[in-house]
């Protein structure tokens, strides 16, 4: 068996952070200077051999990469297609988020940052960031809405155990959007802080940075399926919140026109406005620093999203996914809360693998799309589902 090459895709370094009419940086002048500096530093640093060496070493020794590409036989028989699962749930800390956190923390360290700051909703990005900060010995503040901090008490404890300080905000709806605003405010006032962003959202250069670091997923998956099956898959599937695990997988196959690409959004109840399916129900809008789709009301103002999956519960979306949707290269559909819960239970029983409720959206989409197709497919299992076991609504 050929050795799988671990690392990000060079192709993700192309471009200036615009994706058709989407992307860019819609930010106040005080942020412009900082983000230009970050962009320049990123472009130089990641092209250096010693950066790549350090990143790849961490991915292998600390995260446990490459993550397996697993042929799910009983699921395949049930569906009537050949389905492989890309096992990001087996990464250290239990999801794909650590890939991006390690890449960004290496940038932070090399930029001489004295402090890492991050925002978190459910606490998953906060825990991954606190983990990376502990690993590097850099102090860490995680901003959280008050309501989220109450709902996610276990993750607050985990972050504190890892040495991070959790800063709660009582502004606005006291959830993720307000945590982002609080973190941005702190970032503007503290020149030695590095803002470690958790998904493929926000102003340039973040979508490019996050997309690049997560491309380790698709780079491996493409090598692995060729090794196992001797051909490319007919289709690939991922859950889409902000879009980082999805772009991670998709990036490996964007140039392979024969591969169909599907993103499952947090559909909530399945109808607007009780949904987090931004690409399905949103409109192109400038929101939190970037131009992309966003869930809005009749006046065009952003509205809160609703999904059973905290990791998908965001009214914005990656500008690259907006572009992939408009150009038809990828298709996106809402997967309802009920469909995700069914897939969560089904995969547990058929394979002995409990997926995160977020990842269950990808599994549910694949089951619908692949029924009796006899197709070859990859589903990105973005995280493990232990965190969801005790929930009464699941
Ligand atoms: C955070 C999270 C997501 C959603 O975030 P993306 O940036 O869209 O990938 C999906 N799955 C899991 C397990 C998560 O923790």
Tab-separated table of C-alpha atoms and ligand atoms in Angstrom:
chain	number	residue	atom	x	y	z
A	1	UNK	CA	0.000	0.000	0.000
A	2	UNK	CA	1.354	3.411	-0.985
A	3	UNK	CA	1.942	5.785	1.884
A	4	UNK	CA	-0.715	8.507	2.108
A	5	UNK	CA	0.768	11.989	1.871
A	6	UNK	CA	-0.426	14.135	4.779
A	7	UNK	CA	-0.704	17.903	4.350
A	8	UNK	CA	-2.716	20.740	2.813
A	9	UNK	CA	-3.270	21.324	-0.930
A	10	UNK	CA	-1.142	23.874	-2.716
A	11	UNK	CA	-4.067	24.636	-5.035
A	12	UNK	CA	-5.822	26.262	-2.063
A	13	UNK	CA	-3.147	28.953	-1.978
A	14	UNK	CA	-4.307	30.376	-5.301
A	15	UNK	CA	-6.586	33.402	-5.427
A	16	UNK	CA	-6.973	36.650	-3.516
A	17	UNK	CA	-9.839	35.712	-1.211
A	18	UNK	CA	-12.614	36.589	-3.646
A	19	UNK	CA	-14.804	33.843	-5.067
A	20	UNK	CA	-16.651	35.360	-8.012
A	21	UNK	CA	-18.553	38.276	-6.486
A	22	UNK	CA	-18.274	36.751	-2.984
A	23	UNK	CA	-15.643	37.048	-0.268
A	24	UNK	CA	-13.422	40.054	0.281
A	25	UNK	CA	-13.096	42.093	3.472
A	26	UNK	CA	-15.853	44.499	4.568
A	27	UNK	CA	-14.215	45.821	7.719
A	28	UNK	CA	-13.403	49.055	9.569
A	29	UNK	CA	-9.990	50.639	8.837
A	30	UNK	CA	-8.587	49.556	12.247
A	31	UNK	CA	-9.032	45.946	11.267
A	32	UNK	CA	-7.820	46.432	7.725
A	33	UNK	CA	-4.222	46.974	8.778
A	34	UNK	CA	-4.188	43.924	11.055
A	35	UNK	CA	-5.762	41.608	8.509
A	36	UNK	CA	-3.501	42.802	5.696
A	37	UNK	CA	-0.562	41.977	7.924
A	38	UNK	CA	-2.026	38.551	8.688
A	39	UNK	CA	-2.631	37.910	4.999
A	40	UNK	CA	0.928	38.813	4.002
A	41	UNK	CA	2.380	36.750	6.837
A	42	UNK	CA	0.244	33.710	5.950
A	43	UNK	CA	1.200	33.840	2.253
A	44	UNK	CA	4.912	33.914	3.077
A	45	UNK	CA	5.034	31.578	6.024
A	46	UNK	CA	3.067	28.604	4.724
A	47	UNK	CA	5.289	28.404	1.658
A	48	UNK	CA	8.306	27.770	3.886
A	49	UNK	CA	9.573	24.219	4.231
A	50	UNK	CA	10.005	24.411	7.992
A	51	UNK	CA	6.392	25.594	8.482
A	52	UNK	CA	5.099	22.680	6.416
A	53	UNK	CA	7.333	20.263	8.294
A	54	UNK	CA	6.122	21.436	11.699
A	55	UNK	CA	2.447	21.422	10.620
A	56	UNK	CA	2.598	17.950	9.068
A	57	UNK	CA	4.420	16.558	12.094
A	58	UNK	CA	1.661	17.823	14.397
A	59	UNK	CA	-1.030	16.474	12.080
A	60	UNK	CA	0.571	13.038	12.240
A	61	UNK	CA	1.759	12.814	15.846
A	62	UNK	CA	-0.781	14.956	17.688
A	63	UNK	CA	-3.966	14.654	15.619
A	64	UNK	CA	-3.336	11.095	14.408
A	65	UNK	CA	-3.516	11.762	10.665
A	66	UNK	CA	-4.103	10.459	8.102
A	67	UNK	CA	-7.619	9.763	9.331
A	68	UNK	CA	-8.934	6.454	7.943
A	69	UNK	CA	-11.184	6.201	4.895
A	70	UNK	CA	-13.488	3.433	6.077
A	71	UNK	CA	-15.708	1.279	3.850
A	72	UNK	CA	-19.039	1.203	5.693
A	73	UNK	CA	-20.287	-2.188	4.481
A	74	UNK	CA	-23.544	-2.468	6.375
A	75	UNK	CA	-24.511	1.102	5.575
A	76	UNK	CA	-23.625	0.432	1.925
A	77	UNK	CA	-25.851	-2.662	1.824
A	78	UNK	CA	-28.678	-0.741	3.487
A	79	UNK	CA	-28.464	2.123	0.987
A	80	UNK	CA	-27.574	0.231	-2.182
A	81	UNK	CA	-24.363	2.148	-2.956
A	82	UNK	CA	-20.732	1.815	-1.904
A	83	UNK	CA	-20.124	4.339	0.872
A	84	UNK	CA	-16.827	5.257	2.458
A	85	UNK	CA	-16.659	7.393	5.603
A	86	UNK	CA	-13.789	9.871	6.029
A	87	UNK	CA	-13.156	9.497	9.758
A	88	UNK	CA	-12.471	13.013	11.044
A	89	UNK	CA	-14.270	11.854	14.200
A	90	UNK	CA	-11.130	9.886	15.081
A	91	UNK	CA	-8.949	13.011	15.269
A	92	UNK	CA	-7.655	14.192	18.643
A	93	UNK	CA	-10.485	16.226	20.260
A	94	UNK	CA	-12.997	14.346	18.108
A	95	UNK	CA	-13.575	16.526	15.055
A	96	UNK	CA	-12.004	18.276	12.074
A	97	UNK	CA	-11.645	21.629	13.871
A	98	UNK	CA	-8.223	20.752	15.281
A	99	UNK	CA	-6.687	20.758	11.744
A	100	UNK	CA	-7.401	24.466	11.370
A	101	UNK	CA	-6.556	25.338	14.986
A	102	UNK	CA	-3.074	23.829	14.699
A	103	UNK	CA	-2.367	25.626	11.421
A	104	UNK	CA	-3.462	28.972	12.812
A	105	UNK	CA	-1.663	28.548	16.134
A	106	UNK	CA	1.590	27.923	14.261
A	107	UNK	CA	1.000	31.185	12.396
A	108	UNK	CA	0.281	32.945	15.701
A	109	UNK	CA	3.431	31.623	17.328
A	110	UNK	CA	5.568	32.657	14.371
A	111	UNK	CA	3.954	36.110	14.333
A	112	UNK	CA	4.950	36.526	17.972
A	113	UNK	CA	1.385	36.667	19.305
A	114	UNK	CA	1.156	36.873	23.099
A	115	UNK	CA	-2.429	35.771	23.340
A	116	UNK	CA	-4.948	33.691	21.360
A	117	UNK	CA	-8.558	34.762	21.208
A	118	UNK	CA	-11.490	32.893	19.719
A	119	UNK	CA	-15.269	32.861	19.682
A	120	UNK	CA	-17.385	29.785	20.240
A	121	UNK	CA	-21.059	28.862	20.183
A	122	UNK	CA	-21.397	25.261	21.286
A	123	UNK	CA	-17.872	25.269	22.631
A	124	UNK	CA	-16.373	22.881	20.087
A	125	UNK	CA	-14.139	25.471	18.435
A	126	UNK	CA	-13.349	26.875	21.877
A	127	UNK	CA	-12.144	23.488	23.103
A	128	UNK	CA	-10.052	22.901	19.951
A	129	UNK	CA	-8.514	26.385	20.296
A	130	UNK	CA	-7.814	25.936	24.018
A	131	UNK	CA	-6.189	22.600	23.174
A	132	UNK	CA	-3.906	24.158	20.545
A	133	UNK	CA	-3.040	27.052	22.883
A	134	UNK	CA	-2.132	24.632	25.696
A	135	UNK	CA	0.055	22.686	23.273
A	136	UNK	CA	1.954	25.841	22.344
A	137	UNK	CA	1.982	27.397	25.810
A	138	UNK	CA	0.221	30.582	24.685
A	139	UNK	CA	-2.488	32.141	26.854
A	140	UNK	CA	-6.029	31.925	25.500
A	141	UNK	CA	-9.344	33.782	25.890
A	142	UNK	CA	-12.531	32.291	24.479
A	143	UNK	CA	-15.539	34.587	24.017
A	144	UNK	CA	-19.008	33.112	24.476
A	145	UNK	CA	-22.552	34.403	24.701
A	146	UNK	CA	-23.984	34.060	28.217
A	147	UNK	CA	-26.773	31.776	27.084
A	148	UNK	CA	-24.384	29.499	25.212
A	149	UNK	CA	-22.057	29.325	28.228
A	150	UNK	CA	-24.959	28.126	30.368
A	151	UNK	CA	-26.127	25.588	27.782
A	152	UNK	CA	-22.596	24.269	27.224
A	153	UNK	CA	-21.353	24.098	30.810
A	154	UNK	CA	-19.300	20.945	30.157
A	155	UNK	CA	-17.319	22.563	27.352
A	156	UNK	CA	-16.749	25.660	29.514
A	157	UNK	CA	-15.189	23.365	32.135
A	158	UNK	CA	-13.073	21.647	29.486
A	159	UNK	CA	-11.718	24.977	28.204
A	160	UNK	CA	-10.890	26.076	31.735
A	161	UNK	CA	-9.191	22.758	32.436
A	162	UNK	CA	-7.054	23.353	29.349
A	163	UNK	CA	-5.978	26.688	30.815
A	164	UNK	CA	-8.184	29.025	28.773
A	165	UNK	CA	-10.203	31.894	30.181
A	166	UNK	CA	-13.857	31.880	29.104
A	167	UNK	CA	-15.198	35.424	28.693
A	168	UNK	CA	-18.998	35.615	28.539
A	169	UNK	CA	-20.891	38.474	26.915
A	170	UNK	CA	-24.311	39.757	27.920
A	171	UNK	CA	-24.807	41.732	24.694
A	172	UNK	CA	-27.477	41.095	22.056
A	173	UNK	CA	-29.036	37.651	21.914
A	174	UNK	CA	-26.104	36.395	24.078
A	175	UNK	CA	-25.151	33.723	21.529
A	176	UNK	CA	-22.521	33.117	18.822
A	177	UNK	CA	-22.970	36.298	16.781
A	178	UNK	CA	-22.487	38.397	19.929
A	179	UNK	CA	-19.432	36.373	20.923
A	180	UNK	CA	-17.901	37.218	17.517
A	181	UNK	CA	-18.609	40.931	18.065
A	182	UNK	CA	-17.046	40.803	21.558
A	183	UNK	CA	-13.960	38.972	20.291
A	184	UNK	CA	-13.552	41.469	17.432
A	185	UNK	CA	-13.763	44.370	19.872
A	186	UNK	CA	-11.024	42.833	22.017
A	187	UNK	CA	-8.926	42.067	18.926
A	188	UNK	CA	-9.039	45.687	17.774
A	189	UNK	CA	-7.840	46.922	21.159
A	190	UNK	CA	-5.080	44.382	21.734
A	191	UNK	CA	-2.271	44.455	19.165
A	192	UNK	CA	-0.572	41.306	20.519
A	193	UNK	CA	-3.674	39.143	20.234
A	194	UNK	CA	-4.192	36.627	17.421
A	195	UNK	CA	-7.798	35.938	16.437
A	196	UNK	CA	-8.123	32.223	15.718
A	197	UNK	CA	-11.261	31.902	13.586
A	198	UNK	CA	-13.074	28.573	13.596
A	199	UNK	CA	-14.800	28.215	10.249
A	200	UNK	CA	-14.452	29.287	6.609
A	201	UNK	CA	-16.223	32.600	7.282
A	202	UNK	CA	-15.428	36.211	8.110
A	203	UNK	CA	-13.308	38.685	6.139
A	204	UNK	CA	-10.305	37.853	3.947
A	205	UNK	CA	-7.839	36.259	4.667
A	206	UNK	CA	-9.746	33.895	7.005
A	207	UNK	CA	-11.737	31.905	4.411
A	208	UNK	CA	-8.526	31.297	2.489
A	209	UNK	CA	-6.538	30.352	5.605
A	210	UNK	CA	-9.191	28.000	6.991
A	211	UNK	CA	-9.842	26.425	3.578
A	212	UNK	CA	-6.141	25.809	3.126
A	213	UNK	CA	-5.583	24.166	6.516
A	214	UNK	CA	-8.707	21.983	6.201
A	215	UNK	CA	-7.715	20.804	2.702
A	216	UNK	CA	-5.723	18.059	4.441
A	217	UNK	CA	-9.050	16.168	4.502
A	218	UNK	CA	-9.654	16.147	0.750
A	219	UNK	CA	-5.997	15.640	-0.083
A	220	UNK	CA	-5.965	12.405	1.933
A	221	UNK	CA	-9.425	11.236	0.857
A	222	UNK	CA	-8.554	11.475	-2.846
A	223	UNK	CA	-5.377	9.434	-2.386
A	224	UNK	CA	-7.190	6.916	-0.200
A	225	UNK	CA	-10.119	6.249	-2.556
A	226	UNK	CA	-7.742	5.801	-5.504
A	227	UNK	CA	-5.731	3.368	-3.410
A	228	UNK	CA	-8.807	1.387	-2.328
A	229	UNK	CA	-11.000	1.475	-5.430
A	230	UNK	CA	-8.640	2.442	-8.238
A	231	UNK	CA	-10.989	5.243	-9.291
A	232	UNK	CA	-12.534	8.516	-8.195
A	233	UNK	CA	-15.870	8.497	-6.357
A	234	UNK	CA	-19.095	9.366	-8.187
A	235	UNK	CA	-20.092	11.716	-5.399
A	236	UNK	CA	-18.960	13.240	-2.090
A	237	UNK	CA	-20.998	14.569	0.839
A	238	UNK	CA	-20.388	16.870	3.819
A	239	UNK	CA	-22.370	18.801	6.413
A	240	UNK	CA	-22.242	22.575	5.973
A	241	UNK	CA	-22.248	24.991	8.898
A	242	UNK	CA	-19.781	27.779	8.172
A	243	UNK	CA	-18.375	25.405	5.597
A	244	UNK	CA	-14.918	24.369	6.829
A	245	UNK	CA	-15.142	20.571	6.973
A	246	UNK	CA	-17.040	20.628	3.677
A	247	UNK	CA	-14.451	22.722	1.855
A	248	UNK	CA	-11.803	20.501	3.410
A	249	UNK	CA	-13.220	17.443	1.644
A	250	UNK	CA	-14.455	19.217	-1.501
A	251	UNK	CA	-11.089	20.876	-2.192
A	252	UNK	CA	-9.556	17.503	-3.040
A	253	UNK	CA	-12.100	16.926	-5.827
A	254	UNK	CA	-13.021	20.381	-7.186
A	255	UNK	CA	-10.960	19.845	-10.341
A	256	UNK	CA	-12.417	16.365	-10.941
A	257	UNK	CA	-15.489	17.318	-12.953
A	258	UNK	CA	-16.929	13.789	-12.840
A	259	UNK	CA	-17.276	13.936	-9.037
A	260	UNK	CA	-20.646	15.294	-7.888
A	261	UNK	CA	-20.462	17.428	-4.750
A	262	UNK	CA	-23.233	17.693	-2.130
A	263	UNK	CA	-23.492	19.840	1.013
A	264	UNK	CA	-26.151	19.142	3.654
A	265	UNK	CA	-27.228	22.260	5.541
A	266	UNK	CA	-28.845	22.461	8.978
A	267	UNK	CA	-32.435	22.528	7.772
A	268	UNK	CA	-34.087	22.904	11.182
A	269	UNK	CA	-37.808	22.315	10.682
A	270	UNK	CA	-37.234	22.483	6.921
A	271	UNK	CA	-39.001	25.787	6.318
A	272	UNK	CA	-37.875	29.419	6.565
A	273	UNK	CA	-37.302	31.038	9.053
A	274	UNK	CA	-36.882	28.014	11.362
A	275	UNK	CA	-33.710	26.912	9.624
A	276	UNK	CA	-29.946	27.332	9.406
A	277	UNK	CA	-29.879	26.413	5.696
A	278	UNK	CA	-28.200	29.613	4.535
A	279	UNK	CA	-27.552	28.671	0.914
A	280	UNK	CA	-31.025	27.201	0.495
A	281	UNK	CA	-33.013	30.050	2.081
A	282	UNK	CA	-30.619	33.028	2.338
A	283	UNK	CA	-29.681	35.967	0.115
A	284	UNK	CA	-26.323	37.471	-0.885
A	285	UNK	CA	-25.545	39.940	1.929
A	286	UNK	CA	-22.549	41.495	3.661
A	287	UNK	CA	-22.430	39.896	7.125
A	288	UNK	CA	-19.586	39.784	9.671
A	289	UNK	CA	-16.960	41.053	7.261
A	290	UNK	CA	-17.658	39.065	4.115
A	291	UNK	CA	-20.041	39.053	1.166
A	292	UNK	CA	-21.837	35.726	0.994
A	293	UNK	CA	-25.292	34.267	1.482
A	294	UNK	CA	-26.977	35.068	4.798
A	295	UNK	CA	-30.352	34.349	6.365
A	296	UNK	CA	-32.234	37.659	6.380
A	297	UNK	CA	-35.684	39.110	7.102
A	298	UNK	CA	-37.831	41.052	4.586
A	299	UNK	CA	-35.739	44.199	5.112
A	300	UNK	CA	-32.542	42.306	4.400
A	301	UNK	CA	-31.309	42.242	8.008
A	302	UNK	CA	-29.590	39.076	9.319
A	303	UNK	CA	-31.845	36.864	11.436
A	304	UNK	CA	-30.965	34.146	13.971
A	305	UNK	CA	-30.717	30.610	12.580
A	306	UNK	CA	-32.242	27.412	13.970
A	307	UNK	CA	-30.766	23.938	13.842
A	308	UNK	CA	-30.641	20.972	16.191
A	309	UNK	CA	-26.879	20.960	15.526
A	310	UNK	CA	-25.063	23.777	17.352
A	311	UNK	CA	-22.164	23.533	14.896
A	312	UNK	CA	-24.486	24.293	11.962
A	313	UNK	CA	-26.468	27.002	13.734
A	314	UNK	CA	-25.081	30.147	12.034
A	315	UNK	CA	-26.906	32.568	9.683
A	316	UNK	CA	-23.805	33.109	7.488
A	317	UNK	CA	-21.765	30.830	5.248
A	318	UNK	CA	-18.380	30.583	3.553
A	319	UNK	CA	-18.080	32.790	0.443
A	320	UNK	CA	-16.451	29.907	-1.425
A	321	UNK	CA	-19.544	27.742	-0.936
A	322	UNK	CA	-21.690	30.656	-2.172
A	323	UNK	CA	-19.603	30.622	-5.343
A	324	UNK	CA	-19.736	26.824	-5.708
A	325	UNK	CA	-23.518	26.993	-5.395
A	326	UNK	CA	-24.001	29.773	-7.956
A	327	UNK	CA	-21.691	28.125	-10.482
A	328	UNK	CA	-23.420	24.779	-9.999
A	329	UNK	CA	-20.189	22.965	-9.100
A	330	UNK	CA	-21.736	21.882	-5.804
A	331	UNK	CA	-25.319	21.317	-4.723
A	332	UNK	CA	-26.703	22.218	-1.307
A	333	UNK	CA	-29.901	21.084	0.359
A	334	UNK	CA	-31.505	21.487	3.780
A	335	UNK	CA	-31.528	18.344	5.907
A	336	UNK	CA	-34.145	18.571	8.630
A	337	UNK	CA	-33.500	18.006	12.333
A	338	UNK	CA	-35.616	14.849	12.160
A	339	UNK	CA	-33.690	13.439	9.189
A	340	UNK	CA	-30.388	14.092	10.979
A	341	UNK	CA	-31.565	12.353	14.165
A	342	UNK	CA	-32.643	9.313	12.136
A	343	UNK	CA	-29.218	9.103	10.461
A	344	UNK	CA	-27.509	9.547	13.858
A	345	UNK	CA	-29.301	6.472	15.190
A	346	UNK	CA	-28.992	4.466	11.993
A	347	UNK	CA	-25.219	4.826	11.691
A	348	UNK	CA	-24.796	3.934	15.362
A	349	UNK	CA	-26.672	0.646	14.869
A	350	UNK	CA	-25.354	-0.287	11.432
A	351	UNK	CA	-21.683	0.525	11.942
A	352	UNK	CA	-21.007	0.997	15.642
A	353	UNK	CA	-20.114	4.606	14.866
A	354	UNK	CA	-22.045	7.425	16.540
A	355	UNK	CA	-21.597	10.549	14.414
A	356	UNK	CA	-21.877	14.113	15.703
A	357	UNK	CA	-25.385	15.431	15.073
A	358	UNK	CA	-23.698	17.896	12.659
A	359	UNK	CA	-22.094	15.067	10.663
A	360	UNK	CA	-25.399	13.189	10.701
A	361	UNK	CA	-26.683	15.796	8.207
A	362	UNK	CA	-24.105	14.557	5.682
A	363	UNK	CA	-25.017	10.928	6.352
A	364	UNK	CA	-28.739	11.678	5.926
A	365	UNK	CA	-28.139	13.527	2.646
A	366	UNK	CA	-26.078	10.621	1.303
A	367	UNK	CA	-28.727	8.070	2.250
A	368	UNK	CA	-31.400	10.038	0.361
A	369	UNK	CA	-29.295	10.757	-2.694
A	370	UNK	CA	-27.623	7.340	-3.075
A	371	UNK	CA	-30.645	5.043	-2.563
A	372	UNK	CA	-30.220	2.052	-4.955
A	373	UNK	CA	-27.857	4.040	-7.199
A	374	UNK	CA	-24.974	1.536	-6.968
A	375	UNK	CA	-22.695	4.583	-6.855
A	376	UNK	CA	-19.306	5.025	-5.168
A	377	UNK	CA	-19.347	7.813	-2.579
A	378	UNK	CA	-17.421	9.434	0.272
A	379	UNK	CA	-19.184	10.972	3.282
A	380	UNK	CA	-17.216	13.248	5.573
A	381	UNK	CA	-17.763	12.228	9.189
A	382	UNK	CA	-16.730	15.589	10.616
A	383	UNK	CA	-16.950	14.620	14.296
A	384	UNK	CA	-17.956	12.060	16.881
A	385	UNK	CA	-21.318	12.041	18.584
A	386	UNK	CA	-20.561	11.328	22.247
A	387	UNK	CA	-21.348	14.974	23.015
A	388	UNK	CA	-24.931	14.472	21.770
A	389	UNK	CA	-25.796	11.225	23.565
A	390	UNK	CA	-27.362	12.814	26.651
A	391	UNK	CA	-29.571	15.254	24.762
A	392	UNK	CA	-33.270	14.754	25.239
A	393	UNK	CA	-34.179	16.062	21.775
A	394	UNK	CA	-31.999	13.430	20.098
B	1	LIG	C1	-18.231	22.857	14.036
B	1	LIG	C2	-18.646	21.582	13.413
B	1	LIG	C3	-19.257	21.525	12.143
B	1	LIG	C4	-19.624	22.734	11.359
B	1	LIG	O1	-18.593	23.600	11.034
B	1	LIG	P1	-18.020	23.710	9.557
B	1	LIG	O2	-17.120	24.889	9.613
B	1	LIG	O3	-19.170	23.900	8.621
B	1	LIG	O4	-17.310	22.454	9.286
B	1	LIG	C5	-19.556	20.290	11.606
B	1	LIG	N1	-19.304	19.144	12.283
B	1	LIG	C6	-18.719	19.158	13.497
B	1	LIG	C7	-18.467	17.863	14.178
B	1	LIG	C8	-18.377	20.367	14.105
B	1	LIG	O5	-17.807	20.355	15.319
